[in-house]
Every structure is written in structure tokens, then in C-alpha cells.
Coordinates of C-alpha atoms in Angstrom, one line a residue:
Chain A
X1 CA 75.5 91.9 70.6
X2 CA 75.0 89.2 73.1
X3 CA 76.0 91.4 76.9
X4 CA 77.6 89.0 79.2
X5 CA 75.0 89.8 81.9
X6 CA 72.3 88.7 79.6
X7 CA 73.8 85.3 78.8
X8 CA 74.0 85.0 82.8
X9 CA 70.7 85.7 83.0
X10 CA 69.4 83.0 80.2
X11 CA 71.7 80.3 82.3
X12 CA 70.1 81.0 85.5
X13 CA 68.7 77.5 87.1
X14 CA 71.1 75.6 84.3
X15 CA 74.4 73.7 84.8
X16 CA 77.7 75.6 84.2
X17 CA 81.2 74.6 84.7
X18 CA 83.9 77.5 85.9
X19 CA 87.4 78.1 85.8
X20 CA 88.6 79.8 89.0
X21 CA 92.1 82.2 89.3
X22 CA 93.4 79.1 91.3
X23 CA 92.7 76.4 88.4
X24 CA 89.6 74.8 90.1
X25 CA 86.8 73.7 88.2
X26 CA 83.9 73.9 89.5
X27 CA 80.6 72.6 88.0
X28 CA 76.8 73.4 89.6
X29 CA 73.5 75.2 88.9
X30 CA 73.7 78.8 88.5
X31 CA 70.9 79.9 91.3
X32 CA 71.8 83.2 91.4
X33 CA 74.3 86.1 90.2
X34 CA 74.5 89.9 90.7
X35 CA 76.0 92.9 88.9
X36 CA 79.6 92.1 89.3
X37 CA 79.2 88.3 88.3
X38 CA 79.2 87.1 92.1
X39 CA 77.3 83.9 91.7
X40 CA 74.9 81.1 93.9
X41 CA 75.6 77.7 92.8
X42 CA 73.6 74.9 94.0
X43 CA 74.7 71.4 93.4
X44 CA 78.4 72.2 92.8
X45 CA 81.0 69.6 92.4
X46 CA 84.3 70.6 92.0
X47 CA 87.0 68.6 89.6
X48 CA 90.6 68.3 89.9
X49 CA 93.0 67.8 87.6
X50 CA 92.7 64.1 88.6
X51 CA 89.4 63.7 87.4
X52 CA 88.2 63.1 91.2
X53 CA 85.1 64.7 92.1
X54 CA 84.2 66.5 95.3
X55 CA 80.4 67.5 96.0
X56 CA 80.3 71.2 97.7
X57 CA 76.3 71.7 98.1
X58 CA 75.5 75.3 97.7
X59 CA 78.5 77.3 97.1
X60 CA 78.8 81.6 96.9
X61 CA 81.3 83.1 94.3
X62 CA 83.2 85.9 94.3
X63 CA 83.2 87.2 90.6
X64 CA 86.6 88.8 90.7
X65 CA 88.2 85.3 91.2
X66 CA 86.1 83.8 88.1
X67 CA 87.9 83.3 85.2
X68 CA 85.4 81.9 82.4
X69 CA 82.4 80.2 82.3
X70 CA 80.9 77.6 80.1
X71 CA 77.3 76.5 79.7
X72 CA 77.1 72.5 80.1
Chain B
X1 CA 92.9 108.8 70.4
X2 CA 91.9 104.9 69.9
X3 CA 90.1 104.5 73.0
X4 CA 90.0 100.5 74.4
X5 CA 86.5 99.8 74.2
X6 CA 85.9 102.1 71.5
X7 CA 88.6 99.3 69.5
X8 CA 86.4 96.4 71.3
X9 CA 83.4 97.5 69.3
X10 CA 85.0 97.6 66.1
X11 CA 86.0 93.4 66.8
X12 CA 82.2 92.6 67.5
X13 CA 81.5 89.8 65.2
X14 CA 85.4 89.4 64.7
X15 CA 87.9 86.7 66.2
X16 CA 90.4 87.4 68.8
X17 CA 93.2 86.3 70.9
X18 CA 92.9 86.8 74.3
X19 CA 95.9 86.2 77.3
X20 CA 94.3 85.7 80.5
X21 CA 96.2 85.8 84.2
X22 CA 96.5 82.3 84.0
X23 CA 98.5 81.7 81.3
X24 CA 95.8 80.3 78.7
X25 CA 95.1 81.6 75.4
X26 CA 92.0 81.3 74.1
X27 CA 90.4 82.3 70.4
X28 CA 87.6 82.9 69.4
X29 CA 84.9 85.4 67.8
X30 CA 83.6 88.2 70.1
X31 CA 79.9 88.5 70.5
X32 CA 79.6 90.6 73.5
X33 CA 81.4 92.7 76.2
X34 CA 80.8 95.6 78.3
X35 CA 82.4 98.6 79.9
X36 CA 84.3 96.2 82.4
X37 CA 85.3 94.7 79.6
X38 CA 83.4 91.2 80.6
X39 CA 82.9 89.3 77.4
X40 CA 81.4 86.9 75.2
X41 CA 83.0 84.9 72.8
X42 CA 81.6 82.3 70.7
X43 CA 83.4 79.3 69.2
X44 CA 85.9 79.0 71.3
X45 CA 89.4 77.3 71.4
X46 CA 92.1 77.3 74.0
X47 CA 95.1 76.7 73.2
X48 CA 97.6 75.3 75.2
X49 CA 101.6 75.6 75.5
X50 CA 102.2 72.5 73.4
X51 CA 100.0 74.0 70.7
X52 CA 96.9 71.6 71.5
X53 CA 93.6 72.4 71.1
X54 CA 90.7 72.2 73.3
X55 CA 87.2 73.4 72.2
X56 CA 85.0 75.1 74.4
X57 CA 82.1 76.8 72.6
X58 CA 80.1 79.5 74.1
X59 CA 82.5 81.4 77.1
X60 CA 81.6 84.1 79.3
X61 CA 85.0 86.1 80.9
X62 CA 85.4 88.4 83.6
X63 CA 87.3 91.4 82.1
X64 CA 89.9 91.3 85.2
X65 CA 91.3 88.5 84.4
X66 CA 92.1 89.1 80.6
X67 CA 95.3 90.0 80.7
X68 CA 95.6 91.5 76.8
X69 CA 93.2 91.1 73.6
X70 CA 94.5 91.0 70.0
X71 CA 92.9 90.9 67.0
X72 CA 93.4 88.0 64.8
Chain C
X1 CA 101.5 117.4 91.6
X2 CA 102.0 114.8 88.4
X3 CA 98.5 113.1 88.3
X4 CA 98.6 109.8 87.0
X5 CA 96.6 110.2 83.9
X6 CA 97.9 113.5 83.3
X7 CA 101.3 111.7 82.3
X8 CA 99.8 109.2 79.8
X9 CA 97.9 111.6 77.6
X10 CA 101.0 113.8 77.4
X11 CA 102.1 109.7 76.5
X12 CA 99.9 109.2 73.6
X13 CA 101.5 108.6 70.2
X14 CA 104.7 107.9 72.0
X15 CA 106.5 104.5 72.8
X16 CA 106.0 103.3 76.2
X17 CA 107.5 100.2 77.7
X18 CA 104.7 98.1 80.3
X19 CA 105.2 95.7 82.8
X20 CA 102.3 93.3 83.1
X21 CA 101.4 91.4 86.3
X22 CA 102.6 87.8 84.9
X23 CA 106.3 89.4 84.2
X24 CA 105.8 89.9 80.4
X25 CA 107.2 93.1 79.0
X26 CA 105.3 94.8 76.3
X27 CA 106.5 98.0 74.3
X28 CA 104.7 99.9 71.8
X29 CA 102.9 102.8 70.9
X30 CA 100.3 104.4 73.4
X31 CA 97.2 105.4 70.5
X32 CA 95.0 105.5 73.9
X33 CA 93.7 104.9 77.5
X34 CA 90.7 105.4 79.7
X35 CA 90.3 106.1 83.0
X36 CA 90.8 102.5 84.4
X37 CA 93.9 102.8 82.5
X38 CA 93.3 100.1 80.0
X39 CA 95.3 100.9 77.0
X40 CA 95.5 100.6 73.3
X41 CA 99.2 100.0 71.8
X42 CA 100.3 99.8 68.6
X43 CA 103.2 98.1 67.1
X44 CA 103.9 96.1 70.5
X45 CA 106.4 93.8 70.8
X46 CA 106.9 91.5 73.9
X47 CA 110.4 91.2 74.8
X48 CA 111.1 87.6 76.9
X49 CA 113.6 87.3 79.3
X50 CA 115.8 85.8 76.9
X51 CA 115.5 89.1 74.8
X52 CA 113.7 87.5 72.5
X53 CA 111.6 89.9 70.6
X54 CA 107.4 88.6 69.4
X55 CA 105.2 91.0 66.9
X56 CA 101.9 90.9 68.8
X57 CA 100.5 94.4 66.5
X58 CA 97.3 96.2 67.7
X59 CA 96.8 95.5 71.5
X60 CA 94.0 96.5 73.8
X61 CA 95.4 95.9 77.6
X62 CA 93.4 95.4 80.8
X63 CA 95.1 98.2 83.3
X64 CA 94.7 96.0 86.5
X65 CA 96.8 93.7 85.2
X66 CA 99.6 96.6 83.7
X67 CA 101.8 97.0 87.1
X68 CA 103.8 99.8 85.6
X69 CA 104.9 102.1 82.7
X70 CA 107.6 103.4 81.8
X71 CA 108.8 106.3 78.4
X72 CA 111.1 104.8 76.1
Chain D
X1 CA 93.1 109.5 112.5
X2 CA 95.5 109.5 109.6
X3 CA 93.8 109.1 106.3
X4 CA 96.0 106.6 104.2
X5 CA 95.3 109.4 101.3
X6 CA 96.4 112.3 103.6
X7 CA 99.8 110.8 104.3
X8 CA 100.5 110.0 100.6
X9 CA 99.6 113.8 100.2
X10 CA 101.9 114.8 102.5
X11 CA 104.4 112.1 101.1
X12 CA 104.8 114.1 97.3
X13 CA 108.0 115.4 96.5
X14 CA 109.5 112.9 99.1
X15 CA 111.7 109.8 98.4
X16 CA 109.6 106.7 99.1
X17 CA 109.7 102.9 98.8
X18 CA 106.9 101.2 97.0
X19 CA 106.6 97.2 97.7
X20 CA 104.6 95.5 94.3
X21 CA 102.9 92.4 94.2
X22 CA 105.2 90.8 91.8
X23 CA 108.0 91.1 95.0
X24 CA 109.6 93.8 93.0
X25 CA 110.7 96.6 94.7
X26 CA 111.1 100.7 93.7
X27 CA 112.2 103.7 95.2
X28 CA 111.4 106.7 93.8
X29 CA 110.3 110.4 94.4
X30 CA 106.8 110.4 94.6
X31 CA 105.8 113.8 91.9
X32 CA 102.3 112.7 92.1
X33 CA 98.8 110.3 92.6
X34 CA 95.3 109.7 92.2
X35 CA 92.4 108.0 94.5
X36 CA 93.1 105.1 93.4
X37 CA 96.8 105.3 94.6
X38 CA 98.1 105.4 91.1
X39 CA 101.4 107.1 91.6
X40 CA 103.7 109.0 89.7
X41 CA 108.0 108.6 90.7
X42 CA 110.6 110.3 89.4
X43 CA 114.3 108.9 89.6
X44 CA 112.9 105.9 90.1
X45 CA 115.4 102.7 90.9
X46 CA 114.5 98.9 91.7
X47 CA 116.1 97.2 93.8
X48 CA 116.6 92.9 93.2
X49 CA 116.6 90.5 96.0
X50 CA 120.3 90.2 95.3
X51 CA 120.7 94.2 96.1
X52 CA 121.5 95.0 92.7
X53 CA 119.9 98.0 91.3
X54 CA 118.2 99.4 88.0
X55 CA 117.5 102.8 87.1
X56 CA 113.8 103.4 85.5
X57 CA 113.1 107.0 85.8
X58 CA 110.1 108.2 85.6
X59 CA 107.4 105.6 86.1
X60 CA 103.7 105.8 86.5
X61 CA 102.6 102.6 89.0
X62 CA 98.8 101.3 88.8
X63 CA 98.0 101.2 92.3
X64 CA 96.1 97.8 92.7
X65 CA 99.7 96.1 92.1
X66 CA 101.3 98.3 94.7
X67 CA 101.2 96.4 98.3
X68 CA 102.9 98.8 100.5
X69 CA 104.5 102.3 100.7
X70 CA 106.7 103.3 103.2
X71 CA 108.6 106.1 103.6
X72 CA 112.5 106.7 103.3
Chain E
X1 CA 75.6 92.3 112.3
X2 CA 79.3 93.7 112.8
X3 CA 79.8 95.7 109.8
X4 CA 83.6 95.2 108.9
X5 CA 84.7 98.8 108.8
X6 CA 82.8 99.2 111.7
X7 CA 85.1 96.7 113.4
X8 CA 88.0 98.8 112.0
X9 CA 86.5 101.8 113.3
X10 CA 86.6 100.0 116.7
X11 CA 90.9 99.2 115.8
X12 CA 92.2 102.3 115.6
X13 CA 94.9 103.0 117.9
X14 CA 95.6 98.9 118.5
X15 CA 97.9 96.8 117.5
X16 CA 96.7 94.2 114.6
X17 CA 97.8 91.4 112.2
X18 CA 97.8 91.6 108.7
X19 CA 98.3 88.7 106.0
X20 CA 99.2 90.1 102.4
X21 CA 98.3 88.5 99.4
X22 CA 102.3 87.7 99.2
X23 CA 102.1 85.6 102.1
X24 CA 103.5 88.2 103.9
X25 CA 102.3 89.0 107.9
X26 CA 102.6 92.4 109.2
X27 CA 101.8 93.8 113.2
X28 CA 101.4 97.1 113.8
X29 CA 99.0 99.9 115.0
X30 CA 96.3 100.7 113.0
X31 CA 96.4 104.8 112.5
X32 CA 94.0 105.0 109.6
X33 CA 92.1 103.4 107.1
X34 CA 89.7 104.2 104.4
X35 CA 86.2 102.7 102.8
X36 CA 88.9 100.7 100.6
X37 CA 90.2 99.3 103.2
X38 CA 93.5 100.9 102.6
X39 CA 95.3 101.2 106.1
X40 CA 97.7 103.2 107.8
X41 CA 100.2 101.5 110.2
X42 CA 102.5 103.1 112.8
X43 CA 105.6 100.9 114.5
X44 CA 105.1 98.0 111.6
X45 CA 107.0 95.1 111.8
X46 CA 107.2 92.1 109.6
X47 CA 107.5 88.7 110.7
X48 CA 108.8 85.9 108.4
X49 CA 107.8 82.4 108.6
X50 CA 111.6 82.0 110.3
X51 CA 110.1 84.3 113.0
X52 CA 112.5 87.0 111.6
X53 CA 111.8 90.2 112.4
X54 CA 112.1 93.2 110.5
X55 CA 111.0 96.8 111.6
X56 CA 109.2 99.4 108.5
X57 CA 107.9 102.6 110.2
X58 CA 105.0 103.9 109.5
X59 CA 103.4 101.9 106.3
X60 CA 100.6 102.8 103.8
X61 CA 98.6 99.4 102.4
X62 CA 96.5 99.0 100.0
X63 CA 93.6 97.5 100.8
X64 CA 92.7 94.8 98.1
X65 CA 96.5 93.0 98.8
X66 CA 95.2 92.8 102.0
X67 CA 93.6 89.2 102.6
X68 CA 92.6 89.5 106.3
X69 CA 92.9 91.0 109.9
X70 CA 93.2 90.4 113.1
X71 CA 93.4 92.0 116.3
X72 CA 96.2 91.4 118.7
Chain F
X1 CA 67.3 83.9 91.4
X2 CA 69.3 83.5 94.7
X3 CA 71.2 86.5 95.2
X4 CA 75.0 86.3 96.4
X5 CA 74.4 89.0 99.2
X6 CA 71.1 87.5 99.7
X7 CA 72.0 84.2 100.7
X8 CA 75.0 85.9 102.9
X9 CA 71.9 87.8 104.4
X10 CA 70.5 84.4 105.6
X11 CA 74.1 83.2 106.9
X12 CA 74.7 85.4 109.5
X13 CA 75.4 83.9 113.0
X14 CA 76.1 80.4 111.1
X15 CA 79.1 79.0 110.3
X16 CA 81.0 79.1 107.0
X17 CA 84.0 78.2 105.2
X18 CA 86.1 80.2 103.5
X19 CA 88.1 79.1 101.0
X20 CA 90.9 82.2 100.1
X21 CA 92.6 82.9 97.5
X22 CA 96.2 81.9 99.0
X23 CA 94.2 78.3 99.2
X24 CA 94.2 78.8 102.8
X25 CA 90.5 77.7 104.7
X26 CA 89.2 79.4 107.2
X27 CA 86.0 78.2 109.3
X28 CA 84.0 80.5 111.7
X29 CA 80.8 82.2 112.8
X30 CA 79.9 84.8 110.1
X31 CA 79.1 87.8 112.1
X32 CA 78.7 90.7 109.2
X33 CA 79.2 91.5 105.8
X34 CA 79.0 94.4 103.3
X35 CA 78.4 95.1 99.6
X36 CA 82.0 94.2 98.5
X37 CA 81.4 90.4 100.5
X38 CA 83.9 92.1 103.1
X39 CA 83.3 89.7 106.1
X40 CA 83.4 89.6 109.9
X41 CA 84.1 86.0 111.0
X42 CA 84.3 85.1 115.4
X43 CA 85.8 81.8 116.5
X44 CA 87.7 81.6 113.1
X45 CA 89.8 78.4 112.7
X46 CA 92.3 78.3 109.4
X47 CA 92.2 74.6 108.6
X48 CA 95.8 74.1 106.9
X49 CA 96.1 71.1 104.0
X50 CA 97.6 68.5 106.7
X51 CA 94.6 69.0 108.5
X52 CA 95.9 71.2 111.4
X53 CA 93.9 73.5 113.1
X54 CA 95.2 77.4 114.2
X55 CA 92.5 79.6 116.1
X56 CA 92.3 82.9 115.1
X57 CA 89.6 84.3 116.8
X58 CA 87.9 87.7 115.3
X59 CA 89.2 88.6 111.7
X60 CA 87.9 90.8 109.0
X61 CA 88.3 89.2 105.5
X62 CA 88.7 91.5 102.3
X63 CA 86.1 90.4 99.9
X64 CA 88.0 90.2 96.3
X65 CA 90.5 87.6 98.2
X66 CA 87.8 85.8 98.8
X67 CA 87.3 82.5 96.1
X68 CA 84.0 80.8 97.5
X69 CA 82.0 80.7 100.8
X70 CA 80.2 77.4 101.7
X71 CA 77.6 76.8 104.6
X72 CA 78.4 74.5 107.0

């Protein structure tokens, strides 16, 4: 069984896209997380639905509002 | 009794519908979760309203925003 | 005093009717909860607004997303 | 100071009016409730927007979906 | 560092502001509130965006529909 | 490994954005935070999409409403 923690943890200083509860994507390198999937992203570029990108630098998540995320 | 993540256990390794709060649906075969019932599925599809499909492999998801989970 | 849980386990292996958050309406059998009243139901159907009636079977449900429940 | 517990405590048995976060609202006798403001009502009736009403009896309400109680 | 609660702590007795997660805004005086953040108003009123006002009492709110505050 | 309270730590007294889950913005001086990402913000200005600016001055943010926080 892979624990979603764990696959967090393997991802940590790669690229990952996620899907927020308002239907942003956002894409950066996962610098950090904690126990209830908060998360540092450096790098991060969000993409609308129009394909337009806009850079965000370092960004801090709160977990509750991600939906999924994917490894790039 | 049938408790829920006592039922999650028993789909480890199986394939599974889940309904998030955003209206998606995505498949696909559950290798991980945990008692907040975060999870990992593997092989992933989404599919959408017009019944297209949209692969996104390896997915991590916050257990809050999985609305329901049936087995396929 | 009625406490909360108290009401679903005298609930279990008896139809319930649940609203969700995203306006669905699910009825089935309650075969069990946990604390974070998540829930397993059996034989659900979802009924639409246009009293349409889908066979969704086995269901595990997230309770933060359950808004309320009612005894058929 | 009043503890927002301590009033709901002093609130059982009494008819109030629960707001939800899907705009929905019930009135109800409130027979009982948990920390988490879980709640049980009894004789529970919603009222629509266009002041019609619907009778649900007794209902248990998962207290992250409730947004306000007041009392009738 | 200004812990939040601490600032609550500081409240009671005033007058505040709250926005809801509905978009709603309610004023009133703060009589209580717990480590949730759940609140206790006295002498509530709501104010629409048409500047409406409506009056509601004494209110119990649940923290986590509560997206911010502000003193008056 | 950045940790999300961590890198909070280091923004106090600096300016942040907010972006909330309502898609509203909020800008200001972050004067405190606790475990749950609740936040203190002074000299807060909620930047609307047409580019208008309301002052809001102290205001306690609930964490879960909370979608990302980015350094100015």
C-alpha cells in the first residue's frame, strides 16, 4: 500500500501540478508539505482554462482547498 | 457493521469511482489511503460530463473533497 | 439529550435518505459509520431533481460533505 | 463570556432556526448535539426562498454545513 | 506575533464584522467564541449588498463558514 | 523540506497576499498565525477583480478559507 503522505514525501523538490476547490491549476516544485497536505511550492505558475500562464514565485497551500495532485 | 475504511481496505488493489466536490469523476485503481481518507490511485481517468476521457496517471486526493467512492 | 451518533447506530440496517453538499440526494441502507460520520450505504439510489432514479450499489460517503439525514 | 457550546446547551428542547451552507433553511426542535455541533431536530420543517414549507422530521445535521443557529 | 484568538480574546464585548462563506456580512457583538472559532453574537444584524438590513438576535456561528473578521 | 508554518514563521511583519476561497484578495502586514494557518493581517486591503481597492484595516482570517498565501 502506497500512503499518500509517502508519495508526498518521494515528490518533495519535484514538479507537480494541482487542482484547487476553485478550478485553478497550479504547477511548481513541491518544497515543502506537512501532516495535513499544507504545501510550499517554489516556482509555481498557475494555468487557466485559457492556456495563459501566470508565474506566482513561492506560493503556501492550504491542504483543505487541494483537490488532487499529479506528479509532472 | 461495515465500517468506511474498514470497506476502503478491502478495494486496495481494486478500481473505483470516485465523485469529488467539484463535479468530476475520476476511476481508477486504489493503492493507498488513510484514516482521513486521503488517497492514492493509480491509472487514473477522469471522466467528464460528455463522457470524454482524460488520463492522469498517478493522483494523490485529499479525503475532503471526495464527495462518495464506489466500487467498480 | 439525542446525541448525534446515538441516532445513527440505532440507524444501522435501516433506510436513510442523505443530502449531500452538491444537492444530490442519496437513499440507501446505513450497514455503517464512524465517528466523522462517514458512512457505508447499501443499495443507494440517487434520486435527481427530475425524480429520476440511478443504481449507484455499495457506497462509502465522506460525512463533511453529507449536510443532513433523514429516516425513511 | 458565553460559550457558543453553553448556549446550544441551554438551547435543547427549544425551537430553533438553523441557516446551511447550501442556503437552505430548517427549523426544528433541537433534542440533541455533539462538539462538533452535529445536531439532532425533531419536527423539523424547511423553509424555500419562496416561503413554502416541507416537513422532514427528525433530522440529524452534520455541523460543518450548518452556518448559523438562532433562536426562535 | 498577535495570536488570532488572542485578538478575539481582546473582542469580546465589541461590535465586529463577519463575512460567511455565503457571501453573507454580519455586525454584531461578539459574546463568545471558542478555539474553533465558533462565535457567539448578541444584537446581530445582516446587511445585504442592497444595504438592507435585517435584525437576527442573538446568533451561534460556526467557525469554519466564517472567512474573516473585523472590528468595528 | 520547507515547511508551510515554517515559512509563515519567516513572514511575519511582511506583507502577503491572500487569495480566499470566495476569490476575493486580500493584501496586508501578516501580524500572527497559529497551527490551523488562522491569520492576523494589519493595513489589510481586499483588491477586487476591477482593480479597486477597500481598506479594511485589522482582520482575523480563518485558515481552511484560506486557498494560497504569496509573499510580496
Amino acid at each position: 500500500m502506497v500512503m499518500p503522505l509517502a508519495l508526498l514525501e518521494k515528490t518533495v523538490d519535484k514538479r507537480i501540478s494541482l487542482l484547487l476547490k476553485d478550478s485553478r491549476v497550479l504547477e511548481g516544485k513541491l518544497t515543502g508539505y506537512d501532516e495535513y497536505m499544507n504545501m510550499v511550492l517554489d516556482e509555481t505558475v498557475e494555468r487557466t482554462a485559457a492556456q495563459e500562464e501566470r508565474r506566482l514565485g513561492t506560493v503556501v497551500l492550504r491542504g483543505n482547498n487541494v483537490v488532487s495532485i499529479s506528479l509532472l
